Structure formats: C-alpha cells, structure tokens
XYZ file of C-alpha atoms in Angstrom:
450
model
C 6.731 0.195 -16.219
C 3.069 -0.781 -15.769
C 2.364 -1.845 -12.200
C -0.592 -3.606 -10.638
C -2.559 -1.369 -8.247
C -1.368 -1.572 -4.659
C -1.900 0.383 -1.437
C 0.782 0.025 1.229
C 0.302 0.915 4.903
C 3.528 1.705 6.770
C 3.486 1.929 10.572
C 6.380 3.914 12.035
C 8.421 6.867 10.726
C 11.899 5.685 11.650
C 14.777 5.027 9.261
C 13.115 2.027 7.606
C 9.672 3.622 7.441
C 10.767 6.921 5.903
C 13.194 5.211 3.511
C 10.380 2.969 2.343
C 7.915 5.846 2.039
C 10.325 7.907 -0.071
C 11.086 4.871 -2.239
C 7.407 4.134 -2.873
C 6.808 7.761 -3.826
C 9.749 7.666 -6.250
C 8.450 4.535 -8.002
C 4.769 5.484 -7.998
C 3.274 3.021 -5.502
C 0.442 4.354 -3.333
C 1.046 4.333 0.435
C 0.230 5.935 3.751
C 2.703 6.197 6.628
C 1.222 6.270 10.151
C 3.424 7.693 12.905
C 2.436 7.191 16.547
C 3.892 10.453 17.844
C 2.940 14.059 17.192
C 6.270 14.827 15.503
C 7.198 12.939 12.365
C 10.867 13.592 13.137
C 11.403 12.744 16.789
C 14.079 14.624 18.701
C 14.995 11.731 20.987
C 18.078 9.596 20.509
C 21.722 10.368 20.014
C 24.000 9.870 17.028
C 24.472 7.512 14.142
C 27.491 6.691 12.015
C 26.309 6.404 8.421
C 28.324 3.898 6.412
C 28.680 3.302 2.655
C 26.062 0.532 2.415
C 23.381 2.884 3.791
C 24.646 5.999 2.025
C 24.450 4.365 -1.392
C 20.692 3.783 -0.972
C 20.188 7.333 0.313
C 22.122 8.508 -2.740
C 19.736 6.620 -5.019
C 16.857 8.440 -3.322
C 18.435 11.848 -3.906
C 19.249 12.450 -0.235
C 23.011 12.075 -0.171
C 24.125 15.547 -1.195
C 21.593 17.140 1.153
C 22.808 14.969 4.014
C 26.491 15.622 3.390
C 25.866 19.384 3.223
C 24.570 19.212 6.803
C 27.113 16.747 8.152
C 30.164 18.149 6.323
C 33.418 16.396 7.304
C 33.422 12.611 7.526
C 35.629 10.305 9.585
C 39.330 11.021 9.076
C 40.980 9.417 12.131
C 40.376 5.951 13.590
C 41.814 4.702 16.877
C 41.480 1.691 19.143
C 42.245 2.941 22.627
C 43.399 1.082 25.724
C 42.191 1.740 29.273
C 44.666 4.619 29.660
C 43.158 6.323 26.605
C 46.247 5.861 24.462
C 45.759 4.687 20.892
C 47.227 1.294 20.053
C 48.043 2.388 16.518
C 46.900 5.870 15.465
C 45.723 6.082 11.879
C 44.517 8.927 9.687
C 43.673 9.591 6.047
C 40.546 7.458 6.218
C 38.207 9.966 4.582
C 40.026 9.862 1.247
C 40.581 6.112 1.560
C 36.890 5.356 2.108
C 35.808 7.587 -0.786
C 38.321 5.953 -3.117
C 37.496 2.413 -2.055
C 33.704 2.496 -1.603
C 32.564 5.760 -3.191
C 31.348 7.011 0.194
C 32.914 7.927 3.524
C 31.809 7.458 7.112
C 29.645 10.256 8.534
C 28.680 10.966 12.137
C 25.479 12.946 12.663
C 22.376 13.176 14.816
C 19.914 10.420 14.014
C 17.380 13.235 13.750
C 19.329 14.719 10.843
C 18.874 11.597 8.720
C 15.147 11.491 9.489
C 14.821 15.194 8.597
C 16.511 14.707 5.244
C 14.335 11.708 4.371
C 11.132 13.463 5.386
C 11.990 16.735 3.659
C 12.565 14.835 0.400
C 9.052 13.351 0.508
C 7.027 15.518 -1.877
C 3.482 14.623 -0.815
C 3.622 14.990 2.958
C -0.133 14.417 3.281
C 0.681 10.701 3.081
C 2.815 10.877 6.243
C 0.385 11.273 9.147
C 1.331 11.926 12.810
C -0.665 10.960 15.929
C -1.754 7.648 14.414
C -0.674 4.923 16.807
C -1.707 1.468 15.612
C -4.097 -0.299 17.977
C -5.480 -3.308 16.077
C -5.005 -5.060 12.744
C -7.698 -6.984 10.887
C -7.259 -9.244 7.876
C -9.725 -9.880 5.069
C -9.341 -12.157 2.063
C -8.122 -9.354 -0.172
C -6.956 -6.614 2.219
C -5.574 -5.648 5.623
C -6.995 -2.887 7.842
C -5.404 -0.900 10.645
C -7.346 0.859 13.397
C -5.457 3.561 15.302
C -6.125 4.577 18.895
C -8.168 7.590 17.766
C -10.545 5.289 15.867
C -9.246 6.007 12.366
C -9.246 3.056 9.958
C -6.810 2.575 7.071
C -7.045 -0.261 4.564
C -4.531 -1.529 2.047
C -3.055 -4.516 0.279
C -0.099 -4.947 2.633
C 0.964 -3.639 6.049
C 4.618 -2.991 6.870
C 5.547 -2.553 10.516
C 8.603 -0.344 10.960
C 7.536 0.554 14.490
C 10.545 -0.497 16.529
C 11.500 -3.006 19.184
C 8.077 -2.889 20.862
C 6.271 -3.127 17.523
C 2.487 -3.056 17.738
C 2.266 -4.610 14.283
C 4.349 -7.529 15.532
C 2.081 -7.929 18.574
C -0.973 -7.974 16.327
C 0.663 -10.596 14.129
C 1.242 -12.690 17.247
C -2.374 -12.286 18.330
C -3.620 -13.348 14.938
C -1.236 -16.330 14.903
C -2.498 -17.509 18.303
C -6.097 -17.415 17.072
C -5.156 -19.877 14.339
C -2.946 -22.133 16.424
C 0.328 -20.691 15.099
C 1.283 -18.671 18.163
C 4.250 -20.785 19.221
C 6.053 -20.034 15.951
C 5.929 -16.301 16.718
C 5.598 -15.650 20.454
C 8.039 -18.302 21.671
C 10.856 -16.473 19.934
C 10.168 -13.267 21.869
C 10.524 -14.975 25.248
C 13.966 -16.210 24.232
C 15.392 -12.923 22.929
C 18.646 -12.299 24.865
C 20.357 -9.125 26.045
C 23.905 -9.456 27.390
C 24.847 -5.779 27.220
C 23.222 -2.425 27.799
C 24.316 0.686 25.947
C 24.375 4.270 27.158
C 23.948 6.523 24.108
C 25.248 10.030 24.739
C 25.330 13.263 22.801
C 27.617 16.007 24.126
C 28.776 19.317 22.705
C 31.954 21.388 22.919
C 33.945 18.826 24.911
C 37.556 20.058 25.219
C 40.132 17.593 23.924
C 37.920 15.515 21.607
C 39.702 14.912 18.280
C 37.959 16.172 15.143
C 36.543 13.753 12.548
C 37.256 10.704 14.689
C 35.942 7.190 15.139
C 37.405 5.702 18.317
C 36.905 2.337 19.993
C 37.747 1.999 23.677
C 38.570 -1.532 24.837
C 38.174 -2.410 28.513
C 37.626 -5.470 30.714
C 33.874 -6.089 30.814
C 32.832 -2.908 29.015
C 33.768 -0.805 25.999
C 33.294 2.546 24.281
C 32.652 3.924 20.818
C 33.274 7.623 20.245
C 32.656 9.835 17.246
C 32.920 13.546 16.508
C 30.440 15.251 14.233
C 29.195 18.637 13.068
C 28.781 21.668 15.345
C 31.278 20.364 17.928
C 29.111 17.351 18.662
C 30.526 14.245 20.329
C 28.600 10.984 20.063
C 29.536 8.391 22.657
C 28.415 4.882 23.471
C 29.217 3.017 26.677
C 28.533 -0.722 26.508
C 28.271 -2.474 29.876
C 27.803 -6.176 30.581
C 24.527 -7.016 32.355
C 26.195 -9.915 34.166
C 24.735 -12.662 31.999
C 22.469 -13.114 29.016
C 19.001 -12.039 30.208
C 15.877 -13.079 28.302
C 12.249 -12.010 28.035
C 10.902 -10.442 31.221
C 14.355 -10.622 32.848
C 15.549 -7.780 30.614
C 15.219 -4.613 32.721
C 13.722 -1.268 31.813
C 16.573 1.061 32.650
C 15.784 4.325 34.450
C 17.460 7.611 35.341
C 18.756 6.030 38.542
C 20.456 3.326 36.451
C 22.081 6.045 34.362
C 23.325 7.814 37.505
C 24.683 4.569 38.949
C 26.572 3.512 35.821
C 27.930 7.000 35.172
C 29.337 7.155 38.706
C 30.896 3.702 38.297
C 32.652 4.859 35.105
C 33.179 8.519 36.016
C 36.970 8.363 35.752
C 37.194 6.130 32.663
C 39.711 7.574 30.221
C 38.175 8.116 26.786
C 41.431 9.630 25.524
C 44.531 10.394 27.620
C 43.049 13.828 28.379
C 39.284 13.179 28.361
C 37.283 11.178 30.880
C 33.669 10.069 30.872
C 33.084 12.835 33.429
C 33.956 15.400 30.741
C 31.491 13.910 28.279
C 28.771 13.783 30.898
C 29.261 17.357 32.084
C 28.727 18.529 28.496
C 25.833 16.201 27.707
C 22.762 17.275 25.774
C 21.044 13.925 25.774
C 21.622 10.485 27.302
C 19.630 7.285 26.735
C 20.329 3.940 28.412
C 18.870 0.766 26.909
C 19.436 -2.993 26.960
C 20.911 -4.280 23.700
C 18.656 -7.103 22.555
C 20.330 -9.357 20.016
C 18.024 -11.344 17.770
C 16.833 -12.044 14.272
C 13.300 -13.432 14.306
C 12.709 -16.533 12.220
C 9.365 -15.251 10.940
C 8.975 -11.630 9.862
C 5.625 -11.919 8.117
C 2.104 -13.271 8.491
C -0.792 -12.985 6.049
C -0.545 -9.462 4.551
C 1.724 -8.041 7.307
C 5.490 -7.912 7.618
C 7.904 -6.194 10.027
C 11.272 -4.566 9.279
C 14.115 -3.000 11.231
C 14.106 -3.327 15.023
C 10.690 -4.998 14.858
C 12.358 -7.942 13.080
C 15.969 -7.821 14.266
C 18.243 -5.951 16.639
C 21.958 -5.965 17.316
C 24.528 -4.147 19.401
C 25.452 -0.712 18.067
C 29.223 -1.108 18.045
C 29.568 -1.726 14.286
C 26.858 0.826 13.321
C 24.887 -1.665 11.230
C 21.498 -1.564 12.985
C 20.248 1.494 11.115
C 22.070 0.519 7.922
C 20.378 -2.886 7.885
C 16.966 -1.262 8.423
C 17.615 0.913 5.352
C 18.808 -2.110 3.368
C 15.686 -4.068 4.347
C 13.430 -1.231 3.198
C 15.230 -1.220 -0.166
C 15.051 -4.977 -0.625
C 11.355 -5.120 0.273
C 10.694 -2.405 -2.310
C 12.620 -4.496 -4.857
C 10.421 -7.519 -4.184
C 7.239 -5.460 -4.203
C 8.047 -3.943 -7.594
C 8.826 -7.408 -8.937
C 5.470 -8.729 -7.722
C 3.568 -5.749 -9.107
C 5.221 -5.849 -12.527
C 5.433 -9.577 -13.278
C 1.768 -10.488 -13.060
C -0.319 -11.333 -16.144
C -3.374 -9.419 -14.910
C -4.167 -6.062 -13.345
C -5.901 -7.406 -10.240
C -4.614 -6.442 -6.776
C -2.068 -8.792 -5.204
C -3.633 -12.034 -4.003
C -2.765 -13.404 -0.578
C -0.639 -16.071 -2.276
C 1.318 -13.422 -4.195
C 1.836 -11.369 -1.031
C 3.025 -14.329 1.031
C 5.370 -15.500 -1.737
C 6.783 -11.991 -2.056
C 7.370 -11.734 1.690
C 9.002 -15.161 1.809
C 11.388 -14.329 -1.062
C 12.313 -11.094 0.692
C 13.023 -12.796 4.018
C 15.008 -15.559 2.327
C 17.375 -12.881 1.005
C 17.502 -10.628 4.044
C 17.587 -13.087 6.947
C 21.126 -14.439 6.297
C 22.493 -10.936 5.754
C 21.024 -9.536 8.970
C 21.943 -12.672 10.929
C 25.562 -12.285 9.829
C 25.614 -8.621 10.910
C 24.082 -9.469 14.291
C 26.647 -12.219 14.907
C 29.496 -9.965 13.786
C 28.422 -7.176 16.145
C 28.142 -9.677 19.016
C 31.633 -11.071 18.410
C 33.051 -7.582 18.117
C 31.420 -6.584 21.410
C 32.864 -9.623 23.197
C 36.283 -8.773 21.789
C 36.161 -5.073 22.697
C 35.099 -5.968 26.241
C 37.888 -8.588 26.399
C 35.513 -11.110 27.950
C 38.056 -13.981 28.036
C 41.829 -14.138 28.608
C 42.219 -15.229 24.987
C 40.340 -12.171 23.776
C 42.365 -9.914 26.029
C 45.573 -11.312 24.539
C 44.163 -10.905 21.027
C 43.145 -7.282 21.572
C 46.182 -6.056 23.470
C 48.971 -8.036 21.826
C 47.906 -9.269 18.396
C 45.376 -6.729 17.157
C 47.837 -3.797 16.811
C 49.879 -5.863 14.343
C 46.755 -6.621 12.297
C 45.737 -2.971 11.870
C 44.661 -1.420 9.576
C 44.386 -4.403 7.180
C 41.912 -6.183 9.460
C 39.560 -3.188 9.403
C 39.583 -2.988 5.606
C 38.922 -6.712 5.243
C 36.032 -6.496 7.683
C 34.540 -3.487 5.875
C 34.770 -5.260 2.516
C 32.872 -8.217 3.970
C 30.285 -5.906 5.533
C 29.629 -3.288 2.846
C 30.094 -4.935 -0.530
C 27.255 -7.541 -0.380
C 24.738 -4.782 0.482
C 21.325 -4.356 -1.110
C 20.367 -1.410 -3.302
C 17.218 -0.220 -5.056
C 17.170 -2.216 -8.282
C 14.480 -0.064 -9.897
C 16.479 3.156 -9.476
C 19.859 3.970 -11.055
C 22.959 3.655 -8.920
C 24.853 6.975 -9.001
C 28.184 6.740 -10.758
C 30.760 7.271 -8.056
C 34.245 5.960 -8.923
C 35.446 3.301 -6.506
C 38.173 0.679 -6.251
C 35.873 -1.949 -4.735
C 32.437 -2.030 -6.395
C 29.470 -3.475 -4.544
C 28.568 -7.000 -5.606
C 25.318 -6.003 -7.301
C 27.184 -3.388 -9.340
C 29.459 -6.115 -10.674
C 26.386 -8.170 -11.561
C 24.858 -5.225 -13.412
C 28.055 -4.673 -15.395
C 28.229 -8.372 -16.307
C 24.582 -8.394 -17.412
C 25.163 -5.309 -19.536
C 28.289 -6.803 -21.109
C 26.458 -10.025 -21.985
C 24.072 -8.054 -24.216
C 26.859 -6.990 -26.584
C-alpha cells in the first residue's frame, strides 16, 4: 500500500504510546516516541488484568505469545466475596471457558511486564527516546513542533499525547485554545472532572492463603476490593474507598504516605478471604500506590495537529479492568484512521490541516461513545460493589447470587465483542464461539465477493 509521507510525534511511553509506536513501525509510518523519564519501562505501578479485547490487538502486533510465556496461567476461579470473605457462589473452569468463547483468557501480570513486551518488540529502538519531557508545543500551517525541557526540538505532521492524567500535551492544547478564544471548550471540562473514589493499588508476594489463578471481587458497605493472583506468587489487590462525595478540580486531593497509613489502619482487619485479611496483604507488600479515581471522558480530544489518548483523554475506575484496554483500543483505532487518511489521498503531499482535523474528528466520533460506555459501566459497578444504597445492597446480597454466572458472561459479551482491532493487520485465527463484531463484518464482506 502506497502511503503519503507522515511523521508522527508520540509523547509518553505508556500502554497507548508503546502500542501506537509498535503499530506505526509494523505499517511503515515514521514516528518518534518521547518519554519523560529516564527509563522507557517504568517500574512504578502494580498489576493489570489483561482482557480479550486488549489481548487481540497485542496478538495482531506479535506480542501475545511472548506475553503469555511470561504470565503463564490465566484466571481460572472467580468469586464475589461478602464482608466475611466467603464466596457468594464459587465458580471455576473460567480459563477454558474464556478461551473457547473469546479466543483469549484473562491474565494478571505486572503492568511493567506488558510495557516490557511492547518495547522489546520494537525493532528500531532509536525512535523511542528517554529523558524527553515535553515543555511546549508550537503549531505551523503544515507542521507541529515539540520542545522538550532539555531544549531539543522535534517536528512532525501530527502530535499524539499519551502522557497520562497530567498530560503536558493536553495543557499545551489548552494554552493554544485560550490564545484563540477557545479555552472554555477545553479548560472548563477539567475543572468539572469528578472523583468519588480513591483506589489503593497493591502488589504483594507469597501471601499465605491466596487462591491460585483467581479474580475476586469483595463487596462491602462504602468500599470494595478486587483481588487477582499472578505469576511468581504475586497478588494484585485494589481497595476502593469512597471520598465522601464527588470532588472536582482542585478539591481532588493528592494522596500521600500518611493517607496510605491511615486507610490501611482503618481497613487492617478487612477479610479478603475467610483466612486472609488486608493486614496479610500489606505485610507482604512490594509496592503500594494510592490515587483518586477521576472519572471523565473529555468532549474534545484534539486541536489543530494534536490529539490525546488514554488517561489524557479519559479515565475510569479500575474495577472492570478497562482503563488500559481502552487505551490500547484507542491506539489501534487512531492508527486505523491514520492509515485511511494516508492511503486515500489523490496526491503525495503531507497531510493538510483539514485532513488531520477530519481524521481526528472521525476517530473521536468512533471512540468517544465506546469509552463513555466503559466509564459509565465501571462507575455503576463500583457503586454496586460498594453497596451505596439499600437497593444496591439488596441486589448484591440477595439477587446477584442467583444471577451468576450468566450475568458475568452477558456483561463480558457487551464489553469485549464491540472492541476495535487493527484493520490493516490480519487478525490471528483463534477459534471462538463468540466472534468480535468486526470479525463478523470481515466475514460478511468476504462472502459478498463470491
């Protein structure tokens, strides 16, 4: 396929940034990825549960087998546990079920592991540059330029900010918008971003009594847990606590070590299982991070030749494990739209500003409803798990056990099957009972040719 020339600048080597970089390398689009920190693969953070909608894209990029070889066993047992740690309705056999239904299982692993696999699969690592924190962005009629804090300047046709919740690219977009009287469209949204919950992300090792290959949800009044067991006797745990009300903007606190100590002491004797308490997880901790859970999907993700993805554009609670998956999906869908723009033009000139803005708008039109639905689903699930109303408490304790496991399967079908994939790369043939929607479309298009 003949493509128009294009140079892409990516800011941020997280899940979205590295997925996008690897994709662009695979399809032959020039890029540079600028990472603010000295290590391309940061060691901070805890665990992630990789789900079929993310794994399918990683499979297209040739990363799946490598990832599975490091993660090994996927989720086999799923439980929803009451305050005494007892499971409402124990269930097992999920690994085989997920593989048969979706082609992929559920895998717990360190977030670092996913980043390592993505980065190691990039062939030309000279295009992934550490210690390049974005400071300013400048726009010209036919290009965009980034200046980093060390004075380096990088120019390209488009800039993609995958630099997280405190995105510098987003801030520069806001600054530019204000200069042209458009600031309210961008900055007003930020002041209204709410956070109702905070999450303590923990990684512990060799905790006695933790079931193998598990995905557990702990339901409590006003707070909840998610627990997963992974490779090398790792336990990934998430404690979601209500902040008292929905805080916005500057009201949202920066949580410190003293906040961690306070919340841990408040929940010290919480039963994770009948035989394991939070105290056991904490005594065996390797890493703990405590952060407010902002819940938002910005209305505008792009301006001029810049666009933001992942946490820079949307964030949700972590209880349904879709934050990282949606970042990976967004990277794939943006690549789809970029390839379409670069291949459908009648000339070989670089993308005009009109072509860039139209491409970005088409991308957001597709992605915004999908991410909004995932954010709303995670919020509703969090309210339910924390039993925030008497009606929800009755639903969780009395009605939910009768709805399991059918309710979980229905919810997964609704979540996974509409997912994006990389349209320019083949989808690996993995037998499944429930094909993804775009796989059905491909089969129908192929059949119509005969």
